[in-house]
Structure formats: structure tokens, C-alpha cells
Amino acid sequence: MKVTFLGTGTSQGIPVIGSTHPVCLSEDARDKRLRVSVLVEVDGFNIVIDCGPDFRQQMLTNPIERLDAILFTHEHSDHTAGLDDIRPYFFQQGDIPVFAHERVMESLRKRFDYIFASENKYPGAPSVRENVIQNEPFKVGKHQVIPINVMHNRVQVFGFRIHEFAYITDAKTIEEEEIEKLKGVDVLVVNALRKEPHHSHFNLEEALQFIQKIAPKKAYLTHISHVMGFHEEVQATLPENVFLAYDNLQITI
């Protein structure tokens, strides 16, 4: 399995438009973060988790010939706004399978009504194949995916475990029965917005405590804001098996 971090930033990305914060002015490529998403390649099967507003740029930087599935964590714009840019894959493949909670699917139907239209459909619009998921395992191709239910303040969010890899973003709280689903993972990805507490995201301390509880072989932090600090400086403070993810980082599991 190969995982590519397509984006590792928070909802505004880094640099933030108009910001003069030192991290936004950094020349270190690891401090430049598109909106959060990952590509999971397993046995020739390509799964993208979240399709945000930077999807087109991410696919140009990390090209794949085929898009086999999109898994959506939740409906917020930084995780869904790039859906229209699946068009080149649709033109080559036909309907693109998407997997999401019914609430998230309904949000997509409203926002991208022309994609989901069944009558008088615009001929240039892409189409998707809807797969409504609940908090129980499901198959993507031949691969089992285990949803991990977390709360983003009051918003329900799905993380996903695919074999020995688990990906969680936008989490603030998680119940013990959901934590059990993560035991035994080799690689855990989890959000860490900043060092200061936040009402709907893990901060750095909370993310590290969560990682310690799961005890993966390696952990990567994502959904990072500019106020976290410079990549190089923050990385130097982390435990030896915990890493700040950065855009276009590739890992093999």
C-alpha cells in the first residue's frame, strides 16, 4: 500500500491569502499546504479520501490514470468543493464511485445538483455512483474499509481504516468503542490544528495523547494551520515515531 498526502493544510490552506505571518512567508516547501486529502493506492486500486478545492492541482502534481473511489469524511467545503474536477476521470471511466454518510450525500446533491441530475443533464457534467455508508464496514472493490466515527464539535465525521492504515481528520472527540477499531494499525494519520486548544479540532497535545493511546508504529499529523509553526521547528519537538505530514509526502505500508 502506498499513501500520498495530497494536502495537509486546514480550511484556508497555507499560505493564507493576504497573511504576513512568518509561516505563510516561509520558503520551505513543507510549510506550503493545500487543503487536506490523501491518495491510497492498494493493489492497483486508487482511493482518494476527500475531494477538496485543490483536487485538480493535487492530481496534476500526483497523477493517477484511474480514480476508483472517493471517500468523504464529511460535508465541509475544504473536503468536498473539488467534486466537479473529477470530470477528466469520468470522461475516461464513466460514473465515479463515491462513498459518504447520507447526510453528506444529501449536501453534495444540493451543492452539485447538476452532477446528480437524472433528467436534462448537462452533457459536460460528470456523474457519480452513490454509495451511502453507515458506521459499519463496507467494501471498496475487494478492500474492506472500516469507518471510524468521530465528532468535529457537533458535526459527525468518518475516519477510515483500510487494512493497517487509518486516517482521521477534523476530530475533537472519539468514543472508546471507535478507538477499539484502531488498535493494531501500523500507520495512523490524525489532525492536529495548532498548539493552542480549539473548539472543534485536536490541538497538538490532544493529537499526541490520542496517538499514544492507539500506539501505532508510526503516526502522521495533518490538517495543520500556519499558527502551528514552522515545519522544521515543530518536527524537532515530536516523539521519534510521530511526523508532521507535508504535501506530496509518500509513504509505503
PDB file of N, CA and C in Angstrom, residues 10 42-43 67 72-73 76 87 97 127 131-132 145 157 159 174 176 181 190 193 202 207 210 243:
ATOM      1  N   THR A  10      -5.164  23.212   6.711  1.00  0.00           N
ATOM      2  CA  THR A  10      -6.509  23.444   7.212  1.00  0.00           C
ATOM      3  C   THR A  10      -7.349  24.141   6.148  1.00  0.00           C
ATOM      4  N   VAL A  42      -3.655   0.736  -3.374  1.00  0.00           N
ATOM      5  CA  VAL A  42      -3.518  -0.607  -2.830  1.00  0.00           C
ATOM      6  C   VAL A  42      -3.881  -1.620  -3.899  1.00  0.00           C
ATOM      7  N   ASP A  43      -2.912  -2.455  -4.264  1.00  0.00           N
ATOM      8  CA  ASP A  43      -3.104  -3.485  -5.290  1.00  0.00           C
ATOM      9  C   ASP A  43      -3.656  -2.911  -6.587  1.00  0.00           C
ATOM     10  N   LEU A  67      -9.273   6.764 -11.218  1.00  0.00           N
ATOM     11  CA  LEU A  67      -9.790   7.077  -9.895  1.00  0.00           C
ATOM     12  C   LEU A  67     -10.894   6.064  -9.585  1.00  0.00           C
ATOM     13  N   PHE A  72     -15.700  10.289   1.399  1.00  0.00           N
ATOM     14  CA  PHE A  72     -15.865  11.599   2.017  1.00  0.00           C
ATOM     15  C   PHE A  72     -15.966  11.462   3.532  1.00  0.00           C
ATOM     16  N   THR A  73     -15.176  12.262   4.236  1.00  0.00           N
ATOM     17  CA  THR A  73     -15.221  12.248   5.698  1.00  0.00           C
ATOM     18  C   THR A  73     -16.433  13.012   6.220  1.00  0.00           C
ATOM     19  N   HIS A  76     -17.965  19.510   4.848  1.00  0.00           N
ATOM     20  CA  HIS A  76     -17.401  20.851   4.818  1.00  0.00           C
ATOM     21  C   HIS A  76     -16.649  21.118   3.512  1.00  0.00           C
ATOM     22  N   ARG A  87     -14.161  15.438 -13.579  1.00  0.00           N
ATOM     23  CA  ARG A  87     -14.619  15.277 -14.958  1.00  0.00           C
ATOM     24  C   ARG A  87     -13.664  14.497 -15.853  1.00  0.00           C
ATOM     25  N   PRO A  97     -17.382   6.127  -8.439  1.00  0.00           N
ATOM     26  CA  PRO A  97     -17.984   5.723  -7.160  1.00  0.00           C
ATOM     27  C   PRO A  97     -17.605   6.686  -6.034  1.00  0.00           C
ATOM     28  N   SER A 127     -20.669  12.375 -13.676  1.00  0.00           N
ATOM     29  CA  SER A 127     -21.667  11.634 -12.911  1.00  0.00           C
ATOM     30  C   SER A 127     -20.953  10.766 -11.883  1.00  0.00           C
ATOM     31  N   ASN A 131     -22.792   5.648  -3.041  1.00  0.00           N
ATOM     32  CA  ASN A 131     -22.733   4.562  -2.060  1.00  0.00           C
ATOM     33  C   ASN A 131     -22.883   5.181  -0.684  1.00  0.00           C
ATOM     34  N   VAL A 132     -24.072   5.063  -0.102  1.00  0.00           N
ATOM     35  CA  VAL A 132     -24.329   5.617   1.222  1.00  0.00           C
ATOM     36  C   VAL A 132     -23.779   4.648   2.266  1.00  0.00           C
ATOM     37  N   VAL A 145     -13.199  -1.485   4.180  1.00  0.00           N
ATOM     38  CA  VAL A 145     -12.965  -0.197   4.819  1.00  0.00           C
ATOM     39  C   VAL A 145     -13.798  -0.157   6.098  1.00  0.00           C
ATOM     40  N   VAL A 157     -18.201  13.004  11.777  1.00  0.00           N
ATOM     41  CA  VAL A 157     -17.180  12.816  10.742  1.00  0.00           C
ATOM     42  C   VAL A 157     -16.768  11.347  10.736  1.00  0.00           C
ATOM     43  N   GLY A 159     -13.704   8.833  10.010  1.00  0.00           N
ATOM     44  CA  GLY A 159     -12.357   8.442   9.625  1.00  0.00           C
ATOM     45  C   GLY A 159     -12.466   7.086   8.951  1.00  0.00           C
ATOM     46  N   ILE A 174     -13.752  11.297  20.414  1.00  0.00           N
ATOM     47  CA  ILE A 174     -13.976   9.971  19.849  1.00  0.00           C
ATOM     48  C   ILE A 174     -14.301   9.012  20.989  1.00  0.00           C
ATOM     49  N   GLU A 176     -14.870   5.431  23.064  1.00  0.00           N
ATOM     50  CA  GLU A 176     -13.978   4.297  23.293  1.00  0.00           C
ATOM     51  C   GLU A 176     -14.217   3.152  22.305  1.00  0.00           C
ATOM     52  N   LYS A 181     -11.483   0.200  17.251  1.00  0.00           N
ATOM     53  CA  LYS A 181     -11.348  -0.153  15.836  1.00  0.00           C
ATOM     54  C   LYS A 181      -9.952   0.174  15.294  1.00  0.00           C
ATOM     55  N   VAL A 190      -3.713  11.608  11.836  1.00  0.00           N
ATOM     56  CA  VAL A 190      -4.712  12.301  12.653  1.00  0.00           C
ATOM     57  C   VAL A 190      -4.479  13.804  12.585  1.00  0.00           C
ATOM     58  N   LEU A 193      -4.422  20.702  14.621  1.00  0.00           N
ATOM     59  CA  LEU A 193      -4.590  22.027  14.029  1.00  0.00           C
ATOM     60  C   LEU A 193      -3.501  23.008  14.432  1.00  0.00           C
ATOM     61  N   PHE A 202      -8.551  18.544  17.344  1.00  0.00           N
ATOM     62  CA  PHE A 202      -7.427  18.250  18.227  1.00  0.00           C
ATOM     63  C   PHE A 202      -6.383  19.343  18.081  1.00  0.00           C
ATOM     64  N   ALA A 207      -3.661  15.509  20.033  1.00  0.00           N
ATOM     65  CA  ALA A 207      -3.303  14.548  18.989  1.00  0.00           C
ATOM     66  C   ALA A 207      -2.226  13.587  19.479  1.00  0.00           C
ATOM     67  N   PHE A 210      -3.719  11.095  21.849  1.00  0.00           N
ATOM     68  CA  PHE A 210      -4.506  10.123  21.096  1.00  0.00           C
ATOM     69  C   PHE A 210      -3.592   9.085  20.440  1.00  0.00           C
ATOM     70  N   PHE A 243       5.313  12.213  13.011  1.00  0.00           N
ATOM     71  CA  PHE A 243       5.837  13.095  11.974  1.00  0.00           C
ATOM     72  C   PHE A 243       4.769  14.084  11.523  1.00  0.00           C
TER      73      PHE A 243
END
